[in-house]
């Protein structure tokens, strides 16, 4: 199946990583990306579209062999359903299954039906007794989750009871209901599982760094850096995760009329007894987890993603590099708050086989590379040891010039 053409939907660091992986695939001919960024423009044809209707039209016009969905929003908006109606395979689930990310309550219900371990919770609405719910989880931080797609801003974890109560009340006012979840102590890991009607493939587990500053302080972000493999994901944890979480979820999701086809992101909390619990499901690759997971796949990425879009995953023999990968995100001034766009970016280092710069929020304006988002670049390296990968990734990020930008200096600290 040489020379397939593919449309990658999205325009962040994740999508640049996907395009780079596809560009290395012998099975792939043309790569299109919508909307893409300055990095994808170097290896793909960018198209300035983001709306589902425009993406469907584009896929049809380009006559692509398949579509790879980066972000969740188009999937929740029915991208895979509409492509399916036109017999264009989509890597990414139909809207009814994308609700696993679109509604936290729905995800909780699916987990309950399938005995998947997760935190206890209350659903609170305008007539609920908020104080007795807060009392029931007293003595540890309160975890409040909005039941809508909130672009990473829908969760508050706080020791401050009045802050928790305020967020609950604000969320009920705007969304009608909200989840109050029991706090799970432990260490987090991100598990990406390729899945279709025929089977599943677990990719190497990684660890993201969600807070803005070193030592996991400051505001929550989309992710300031990541590395893989994560040592917390031991063989014991792996076995338990597959048996208690991945197998039951695959059984439930593959028995649907249209099975889950794509990647299921399992956000794990691993407690002191090495027992894994689900913190969240996403229906897409993580960003920046994608940037460090894709390079660890030794097999042809194009063939693998096409297989998952067409229920042929079980026929794939997937191999991985026995290496470590690490990425450091360079963020714009004031990210994760509002940021200025259009600032010039200089001294971006050249790529090698071991280290390269993933573009996220970038574009080219009058021949000059400029910033175009909160997370601007992610500097990625792969090496035999995590320490070497960190050295190489930091050697890249330290030279880049972007006024006001910042990055965390402790990516990978738990494993180093
Ligand atoms: P989510 O968007 O559901 O992944 O939540 C964002 C972050 O909040 C997670 O990455 C965790 O760090 C934290 N978090 C969410 N739920 C819990 C929980 N039940 N216990 C502890 N921390 C949590
Ligand atoms: N890095 C976390 C996420 O993509 O949701």
Short mmCIF file of C-alpha atoms and ligand atoms in Angstrom, two decimals:
data_model
loop_
_atom_site.label_atom_id
_atom_site.label_comp_id
_atom_site.label_asym_id
_atom_site.label_seq_id
_atom_site.Cartn_x
_atom_site.Cartn_y
_atom_site.Cartn_z
CA UNK A 1 0.00 0.00 0.00
CA UNK A 2 2.76 2.42 -0.98
CA UNK A 3 2.12 6.10 -1.35
CA UNK A 4 -1.11 6.66 0.64
CA UNK A 5 -2.26 10.24 1.04
CA UNK A 6 -3.34 11.42 4.48
CA UNK A 7 -4.98 14.49 6.01
CA UNK A 8 -3.83 15.37 9.55
CA UNK A 9 -6.32 17.59 11.40
CA UNK A 10 -4.93 20.13 13.88
CA UNK A 11 -2.12 22.63 14.15
CA UNK A 12 -0.09 22.09 17.33
CA UNK A 13 3.04 20.29 18.47
CA UNK A 14 1.11 17.03 18.44
CA UNK A 15 0.20 17.40 14.78
CA UNK A 16 3.76 18.36 13.79
CA UNK A 17 4.93 15.17 15.55
CA UNK A 18 2.30 13.14 13.67
CA UNK A 19 3.34 14.69 10.34
CA UNK A 20 7.03 13.99 11.07
CA UNK A 21 6.21 10.36 11.87
CA UNK A 22 4.10 10.03 8.73
CA UNK A 23 6.82 11.67 6.62
CA UNK A 24 9.19 8.91 7.77
CA UNK A 25 6.68 6.20 6.81
CA UNK A 26 7.33 4.30 3.60
CA UNK A 27 3.59 3.71 3.24
CA UNK A 28 2.85 7.45 2.97
CA UNK A 29 3.01 9.62 -0.14
CA UNK A 30 1.30 13.00 0.31
CA UNK A 31 0.68 14.60 3.70
CA UNK A 32 -1.92 17.36 4.11
CA UNK A 33 -2.50 19.23 7.35
CA UNK A 34 -5.38 21.52 8.40
CA UNK A 35 -4.71 24.10 9.65
CA UNK A 36 -1.11 23.09 10.45
CA UNK A 37 1.70 25.42 11.51
CA UNK A 38 5.12 26.57 10.25
CA UNK A 39 6.62 23.17 11.08
CA UNK A 40 4.02 21.09 9.25
CA UNK A 41 4.37 23.43 6.24
CA UNK A 42 7.90 22.05 5.73
CA UNK A 43 6.72 18.46 5.23
CA UNK A 44 3.01 18.74 4.41
CA UNK A 45 0.63 20.95 2.47
CA UNK A 46 -1.20 23.19 4.95
CA UNK A 47 -4.86 24.12 4.41
CA UNK A 48 -6.40 26.95 6.47
CA UNK A 49 -9.45 25.03 7.73
CA UNK A 50 -10.61 23.97 11.21
CA UNK A 51 -14.41 23.63 10.99
CA UNK A 52 -15.78 20.10 10.60
CA UNK A 53 -17.78 20.91 7.45
CA UNK A 54 -14.69 22.41 5.78
CA UNK A 55 -12.50 19.47 6.83
CA UNK A 56 -14.98 16.97 5.36
CA UNK A 57 -15.08 18.91 2.10
CA UNK A 58 -11.26 19.07 2.04
CA UNK A 59 -10.83 15.33 2.66
CA UNK A 60 -13.29 14.60 -0.15
CA UNK A 61 -11.66 17.05 -2.60
CA UNK A 62 -8.15 15.78 -1.85
CA UNK A 63 -9.42 12.19 -2.13
CA UNK A 64 -7.19 11.16 0.80
CA UNK A 65 -6.82 7.52 1.80
CA UNK A 66 -7.50 8.37 5.44
CA UNK A 67 -7.72 11.18 7.99
CA UNK A 68 -5.83 11.43 11.30
CA UNK A 69 -7.62 13.58 13.87
CA UNK A 70 -5.33 15.44 16.28
CA UNK A 71 -7.61 17.38 18.65
CA UNK A 72 -10.84 16.25 20.34
CA UNK A 73 -13.16 19.09 19.28
CA UNK A 74 -13.73 17.95 15.65
CA UNK A 75 -14.25 14.37 16.87
CA UNK A 76 -16.89 15.52 19.37
CA UNK A 77 -18.35 17.53 16.47
CA UNK A 78 -18.84 14.41 14.33
CA UNK A 79 -15.76 14.43 12.07
CA UNK A 80 -15.37 10.63 12.09
CA UNK A 81 -19.14 10.06 11.65
CA UNK A 82 -19.30 12.26 8.56
CA UNK A 83 -16.09 10.83 7.06
CA UNK A 84 -17.55 7.36 7.68
CA UNK A 85 -20.66 8.32 5.69
CA UNK A 86 -18.33 9.03 2.76
CA UNK A 87 -16.26 5.85 3.27
CA UNK A 88 -13.14 7.82 4.22
CA UNK A 89 -11.42 6.02 7.11
CA UNK A 90 -10.72 8.19 10.16
CA UNK A 91 -8.17 7.64 12.90
CA UNK A 92 -10.26 9.04 15.75
CA UNK A 93 -13.60 7.87 17.18
CA UNK A 94 -17.18 8.76 16.23
CA UNK A 95 -18.92 11.44 18.30
CA UNK A 96 -20.82 9.02 20.54
CA UNK A 97 -17.48 7.51 21.66
CA UNK A 98 -15.65 10.85 21.76
CA UNK A 99 -18.03 11.68 24.63
CA UNK A 100 -15.56 9.82 26.84
CA UNK A 101 -13.60 13.07 26.71
CA UNK A 102 -16.48 15.46 26.02
CA UNK A 103 -18.37 14.52 29.20
CA UNK A 104 -16.60 13.57 32.43
CA UNK A 105 -19.90 12.22 33.81
CA UNK A 106 -20.36 9.98 30.78
CA UNK A 107 -16.79 8.68 31.24
CA UNK A 108 -17.56 7.93 34.91
CA UNK A 109 -20.71 6.03 33.91
CA UNK A 110 -18.83 3.94 31.33
CA UNK A 111 -16.15 3.14 33.92
CA UNK A 112 -18.79 2.14 36.48
CA UNK A 113 -20.54 -0.15 33.97
CA UNK A 114 -17.24 -1.87 33.22
CA UNK A 115 -15.77 -1.98 36.75
CA UNK A 116 -12.84 0.22 35.78
CA UNK A 117 -11.10 1.66 38.87
CA UNK A 118 -11.51 5.44 39.29
CA UNK A 119 -12.21 7.96 42.08
CA UNK A 120 -15.64 8.06 43.81
CA UNK A 121 -17.68 11.11 42.91
CA UNK A 122 -20.89 13.11 43.39
CA UNK A 123 -22.86 14.82 40.63
CA UNK A 124 -24.03 18.20 41.95
CA UNK A 125 -26.85 20.33 40.51
CA UNK A 126 -28.74 23.41 41.66
CA UNK A 127 -30.72 21.52 44.33
CA UNK A 128 -27.77 19.56 45.76
CA UNK A 129 -26.45 19.90 49.30
CA UNK A 130 -22.98 21.15 48.34
CA UNK A 131 -21.69 21.33 51.92
CA UNK A 132 -22.46 17.75 52.81
CA UNK A 133 -20.82 16.64 49.54
CA UNK A 134 -17.70 18.68 50.43
CA UNK A 135 -17.79 17.13 53.94
CA UNK A 136 -17.79 13.62 52.48
CA UNK A 137 -14.36 14.23 50.90
CA UNK A 138 -12.92 16.43 53.69
CA UNK A 139 -9.33 16.04 54.95
CA UNK A 140 -7.77 15.92 51.48
CA UNK A 141 -7.86 18.33 48.51
CA UNK A 142 -11.19 18.71 46.72
CA UNK A 143 -11.31 17.84 43.01
CA UNK A 144 -14.02 19.65 41.05
CA UNK A 145 -14.57 18.87 37.36
CA UNK A 146 -16.82 20.66 34.89
CA UNK A 147 -18.82 18.33 32.67
CA UNK A 148 -18.00 20.11 29.39
CA UNK A 149 -15.05 20.36 26.99
CA UNK A 150 -13.18 23.17 28.73
CA UNK A 151 -9.86 23.23 26.90
CA UNK A 152 -7.86 22.09 29.94
CA UNK A 153 -9.47 24.66 32.25
CA UNK A 154 -12.30 22.52 33.59
CA UNK A 155 -10.64 21.03 36.68
CA UNK A 156 -9.83 22.62 40.04
CA UNK A 157 -7.85 20.72 42.68
CA UNK A 158 -7.73 22.74 45.91
CA UNK A 159 -7.31 22.62 49.70
CA UNK A 160 -9.38 25.79 49.92
CA UNK A 161 -13.00 24.88 50.70
CA UNK A 162 -14.39 28.26 49.66
CA UNK A 163 -12.55 28.06 46.30
CA UNK A 164 -13.98 24.57 45.74
CA UNK A 165 -17.51 25.75 46.67
CA UNK A 166 -17.22 28.80 44.40
CA UNK A 167 -16.08 26.71 41.40
CA UNK A 168 -18.92 24.25 42.06
CA UNK A 169 -21.49 27.05 42.14
CA UNK A 170 -20.10 28.81 39.05
CA UNK A 171 -20.04 25.52 37.11
CA UNK A 172 -23.63 24.64 38.08
CA UNK A 173 -24.71 28.11 36.92
CA UNK A 174 -22.99 27.78 33.54
CA UNK A 175 -23.33 24.02 32.85
CA UNK A 176 -26.29 22.86 35.02
CA UNK A 177 -24.17 20.27 36.86
CA UNK A 178 -20.64 19.53 38.04
CA UNK A 179 -18.63 16.59 39.39
CA UNK A 180 -17.00 16.56 42.83
CA UNK A 181 -14.44 13.78 42.86
CA UNK A 182 -12.49 12.09 45.64
CA UNK A 183 -8.79 13.00 45.63
CA UNK A 184 -6.52 10.16 44.47
CA UNK A 185 -3.00 10.29 45.95
CA UNK A 186 -0.11 8.91 43.89
CA UNK A 187 1.95 9.53 40.78
CA UNK A 188 0.46 10.23 37.35
CA UNK A 189 1.30 8.56 34.03
CA UNK A 190 -0.14 8.91 30.54
CA UNK A 191 -0.96 5.73 28.70
CA UNK A 192 -1.75 5.94 24.98
CA UNK A 193 -3.61 2.93 23.62
CA UNK A 194 -4.23 2.45 19.89
CA UNK A 195 -7.59 0.75 19.56
CA UNK A 196 -10.02 -0.55 16.95
CA UNK A 197 -12.63 -3.25 16.56
CA UNK A 198 -9.96 -5.94 16.16
CA UNK A 199 -7.62 -5.23 19.07
CA UNK A 200 -5.42 -2.74 20.91
CA UNK A 201 -1.74 -1.77 21.14
CA UNK A 202 -0.35 -0.01 24.23
CA UNK A 203 2.34 2.58 23.44
CA UNK A 204 5.17 3.27 25.93
CA UNK A 205 3.81 5.04 29.03
CA UNK A 206 4.91 8.62 29.54
CA UNK A 207 4.75 11.38 32.11
CA UNK A 208 3.57 14.92 31.43
CA UNK A 209 4.40 18.02 33.53
CA UNK A 210 1.15 19.95 33.76
CA UNK A 211 2.06 22.82 36.09
CA UNK A 212 3.74 25.95 34.75
CA UNK A 213 6.79 26.08 37.05
CA UNK A 214 9.57 23.78 38.31
CA UNK A 215 8.62 21.53 41.21
CA UNK A 216 5.05 21.25 39.86
CA UNK A 217 4.10 24.73 41.10
CA UNK A 218 1.91 27.38 39.52
CA UNK A 219 -1.07 27.19 37.22
CA UNK A 220 -2.21 24.12 35.29
CA UNK A 221 -1.16 24.18 31.63
CA UNK A 222 -1.73 21.94 28.63
CA UNK A 223 1.64 20.37 29.46
CA UNK A 224 5.12 21.93 29.75
CA UNK A 225 7.13 18.86 28.83
CA UNK A 226 7.05 15.07 28.87
CA UNK A 227 9.23 12.00 28.75
CA UNK A 228 8.93 8.30 28.09
CA UNK A 229 9.16 5.59 29.21
CA UNK A 230 7.94 6.50 32.71
CA UNK A 231 9.62 4.33 35.39
CA UNK A 232 6.49 4.51 37.59
CA UNK A 233 4.83 2.30 34.98
CA UNK A 234 6.48 -0.91 36.12
CA UNK A 235 5.72 -4.41 34.82
CA UNK A 236 3.35 -4.91 37.78
CA UNK A 237 1.51 -1.67 37.00
CA UNK A 238 1.43 -2.57 33.30
CA UNK A 239 -0.25 -5.91 33.98
CA UNK A 240 -2.83 -4.38 36.32
CA UNK A 241 -3.54 -1.52 33.88
CA UNK A 242 -4.17 -3.87 31.00
CA UNK A 243 -6.29 -6.29 33.02
CA UNK A 244 -8.35 -3.75 34.99
CA UNK A 245 -8.59 -0.82 32.55
CA UNK A 246 -7.53 -1.45 28.95
CA UNK A 247 -9.16 -4.85 28.38
CA UNK A 248 -12.57 -3.94 29.84
CA UNK A 249 -12.57 -0.60 28.00
CA UNK A 250 -11.63 -2.27 24.73
CA UNK A 251 -14.33 -4.88 25.21
CA UNK A 252 -16.94 -2.16 25.76
CA UNK A 253 -15.73 0.14 22.97
CA UNK A 254 -15.12 -2.50 20.32
CA UNK A 255 -18.56 -4.10 20.70
CA UNK A 256 -20.30 -0.99 19.38
CA UNK A 257 -21.84 -0.93 15.90
CA UNK A 258 -19.05 1.47 14.93
CA UNK A 259 -16.14 0.46 17.17
CA UNK A 260 -13.66 2.87 18.74
CA UNK A 261 -10.99 3.57 16.12
CA UNK A 262 -8.10 5.76 17.16
CA UNK A 263 -6.12 6.33 20.32
CA UNK A 264 -7.51 6.23 23.84
CA UNK A 265 -5.48 8.42 26.21
CA UNK A 266 -5.73 6.93 29.69
CA UNK A 267 -4.65 9.41 32.38
CA UNK A 268 -3.53 7.19 35.26
CA UNK A 269 -2.94 7.76 38.96
CA UNK A 270 -0.75 5.03 40.43
CA UNK A 271 -1.03 4.71 44.20
CA UNK A 272 1.48 3.50 46.80
CA UNK A 273 0.32 -0.10 46.33
CA UNK A 274 1.03 0.14 42.59
CA UNK A 275 -2.70 0.10 41.87
CA UNK A 276 -3.72 2.15 38.80
CA UNK A 277 -6.83 4.39 38.73
CA UNK A 278 -8.24 6.37 35.81
CA UNK A 279 -8.06 10.15 36.29
CA UNK A 280 -9.36 10.95 32.82
CA UNK A 281 -9.89 9.62 29.33
CA UNK A 282 -9.03 11.63 26.22
CA UNK A 283 -9.93 10.47 22.73
CA UNK A 284 -6.72 11.73 21.08
CA UNK A 285 -2.96 11.73 21.53
CA UNK A 286 -1.72 13.87 24.42
CA UNK A 287 0.19 17.04 23.67
CA UNK A 288 3.18 16.98 24.44
CA UNK A 289 3.03 13.19 25.07
CA UNK A 290 2.62 12.59 21.32
CA UNK A 291 5.94 14.34 20.57
CA UNK A 292 7.87 11.77 22.66
CA UNK A 293 5.76 8.67 21.99
CA UNK A 294 5.65 8.70 18.18
CA UNK A 295 9.48 8.68 17.83
CA UNK A 296 9.63 5.53 19.99
CA UNK A 297 7.53 3.60 17.46
CA UNK A 298 9.88 1.69 15.14
CA UNK A 299 7.13 0.38 12.85
CA UNK A 300 5.67 2.31 9.90
CA UNK A 301 3.37 4.92 11.50
CA UNK A 302 1.24 5.44 8.39
CA UNK A 303 0.44 1.74 8.15
CA UNK A 304 -0.30 1.55 11.87
CA UNK A 305 -2.70 4.51 11.97
CA UNK A 306 -4.44 3.38 8.77
CA UNK A 307 -4.83 -0.10 10.29
CA UNK A 308 -6.44 1.38 13.42
CA UNK A 309 -8.82 3.42 11.23
CA UNK A 310 -9.96 0.28 9.41
CA UNK A 311 -10.17 -2.41 12.16
CA UNK A 312 -6.93 -4.11 11.09
CA UNK A 313 -4.83 -3.35 14.17
CA UNK A 314 -4.66 -7.00 15.26
CA UNK A 315 -2.78 -7.84 12.03
CA UNK A 316 0.01 -5.37 12.89
CA UNK A 317 3.25 -6.44 14.51
CA UNK A 318 4.25 -3.22 16.26
CA UNK A 319 7.86 -2.67 17.30
CA UNK A 320 9.39 0.00 19.51
CA UNK A 321 12.86 1.51 19.88
CA UNK A 322 14.52 0.60 23.16
CA UNK A 323 15.28 4.27 23.83
CA UNK A 324 14.17 7.24 25.93
CA UNK A 325 12.56 10.42 24.60
CA UNK A 326 12.05 13.79 26.26
CA UNK A 327 10.52 17.08 25.16
CA UNK A 328 10.67 20.57 26.69
CA UNK A 329 7.93 23.06 25.79
CA UNK A 330 8.89 26.66 25.06
CA UNK A 331 5.86 28.76 26.03
CA UNK A 332 4.97 32.35 25.23
CA UNK A 333 5.13 35.08 27.86
CA UNK A 334 2.24 34.76 30.37
CA UNK A 335 1.15 31.30 29.11
CA UNK A 336 -1.17 29.66 30.33
CA UNK A 337 -2.82 33.09 30.54
CA UNK A 338 -3.54 35.18 27.45
CA UNK A 339 -0.52 35.69 25.19
CA UNK A 340 0.66 38.05 22.47
CA UNK A 341 0.99 36.51 19.03
CA UNK A 342 3.30 37.57 16.21
CA UNK A 343 6.57 37.84 18.19
CA UNK A 344 9.64 36.92 16.17
CA UNK A 345 11.39 33.62 16.87
CA UNK A 346 15.10 33.40 16.07
CA UNK A 347 17.94 30.89 16.32
CA UNK A 348 15.82 27.76 15.94
CA UNK A 349 18.37 24.93 15.77
CA UNK A 350 18.60 22.50 12.85
CA UNK A 351 17.13 19.02 13.30
CA UNK A 352 19.29 15.92 13.59
CA UNK A 353 18.21 12.28 13.82
CA UNK A 354 18.48 12.52 17.62
CA UNK A 355 17.04 15.95 18.34
CA UNK A 356 14.58 18.27 16.65
CA UNK A 357 12.15 21.12 17.29
CA UNK A 358 8.43 20.42 17.10
CA UNK A 359 6.48 23.50 16.08
CA UNK A 360 3.28 24.20 18.03
CA UNK A 361 2.02 27.81 17.93
CA UNK A 362 4.09 29.14 15.02
CA UNK A 363 3.59 30.63 11.60
CA UNK A 364 5.68 32.41 8.98
CA UNK A 365 4.86 36.09 8.38
CA UNK A 366 6.73 37.97 5.62
CA UNK A 367 9.43 35.31 5.66
CA UNK A 368 9.93 35.53 9.44
CA UNK A 369 9.01 32.76 11.89
CA UNK A 370 6.70 34.23 14.54
CA UNK A 371 4.73 32.97 17.55
CA UNK A 372 1.06 32.10 17.05
CA UNK A 373 -0.10 30.55 20.33
CA UNK A 374 0.61 29.80 24.00
CA UNK A 375 2.82 26.77 23.57
CA UNK A 376 5.16 27.83 20.75
CA UNK A 377 7.73 25.06 20.25
CA UNK A 378 8.65 21.78 21.88
CA UNK A 379 12.26 20.68 21.78
CA UNK A 380 12.53 16.92 21.54
CA UNK A 381 15.35 14.41 21.74
CA UNK A 382 15.75 10.65 21.73
CA UNK A 383 18.73 8.80 23.26
CA UNK A 384 19.81 5.59 24.98
CA UNK A 385 19.32 7.15 28.41
CA UNK A 386 16.85 9.69 29.71
CA UNK A 387 19.72 11.86 30.95
CA UNK A 388 21.19 12.09 27.45
CA UNK A 389 17.77 12.84 25.95
CA UNK A 390 17.33 15.65 28.51
CA UNK A 391 20.77 17.12 27.75
CA UNK A 392 20.04 17.14 24.03
CA UNK A 393 16.55 18.62 24.38
CA UNK A 394 17.79 21.38 26.73
CA UNK A 395 20.70 22.15 24.35
CA UNK A 396 18.04 22.97 21.74
CA UNK A 397 15.69 25.06 23.86
CA UNK A 398 18.39 27.17 25.49
CA UNK A 399 19.46 28.74 22.19
CA UNK A 400 16.06 29.80 20.89
CA UNK A 401 15.26 33.50 21.00
CA UNK A 402 11.65 34.55 21.67
CA UNK A 403 11.05 37.61 23.84
CA UNK A 404 9.38 36.78 27.18
CA UNK A 405 9.27 33.03 26.56
CA UNK A 406 9.76 30.51 29.36
CA UNK A 407 10.33 26.79 29.88
CA UNK A 408 10.64 24.40 32.82
CA UNK A 409 14.16 23.29 33.68
CA UNK A 410 13.13 20.09 35.47
CA UNK A 411 11.41 17.98 32.80
CA UNK A 412 11.99 14.33 33.66
CA UNK A 413 12.98 15.12 37.27
CA UNK A 414 11.06 12.17 38.74
CA UNK A 415 13.07 9.73 36.65
CA UNK A 416 16.47 11.43 36.58
P1 LIG B 1 -8.16 15.99 34.24
O1 LIG B 1 -8.45 17.07 33.26
O2 LIG B 1 -9.37 15.21 34.66
O3 LIG B 1 -7.02 15.13 33.82
O4 LIG B 1 -7.56 16.69 35.54
C1 LIG B 1 -6.45 17.57 35.46
C2 LIG B 1 -5.44 17.22 36.52
O5 LIG B 1 -6.05 17.30 37.83
C3 LIG B 1 -4.92 15.79 36.44
O6 LIG B 1 -3.86 15.67 35.55
C4 LIG B 1 -4.49 15.55 37.88
O7 LIG B 1 -3.22 16.13 38.13
C5 LIG B 1 -5.53 16.30 38.67
N1 LIG B 1 -6.62 15.40 39.09
C6 LIG B 1 -7.76 15.14 38.41
N2 LIG B 1 -8.54 14.27 39.08
C7 LIG B 1 -7.87 13.96 40.22
C8 LIG B 1 -8.16 13.12 41.35
N3 LIG B 1 -9.31 12.45 41.46
N4 LIG B 1 -7.24 13.05 42.33
C9 LIG B 1 -6.09 13.76 42.25
N5 LIG B 1 -5.77 14.58 41.24
C10 LIG B 1 -6.64 14.69 40.22
N1 LIG B 2 -0.87 16.72 28.03
C1 LIG B 2 -2.17 16.45 28.46
C2 LIG B 2 -3.18 16.33 27.41
O1 LIG B 2 -2.89 16.33 26.24
O2 LIG B 2 -4.35 16.26 27.75
#
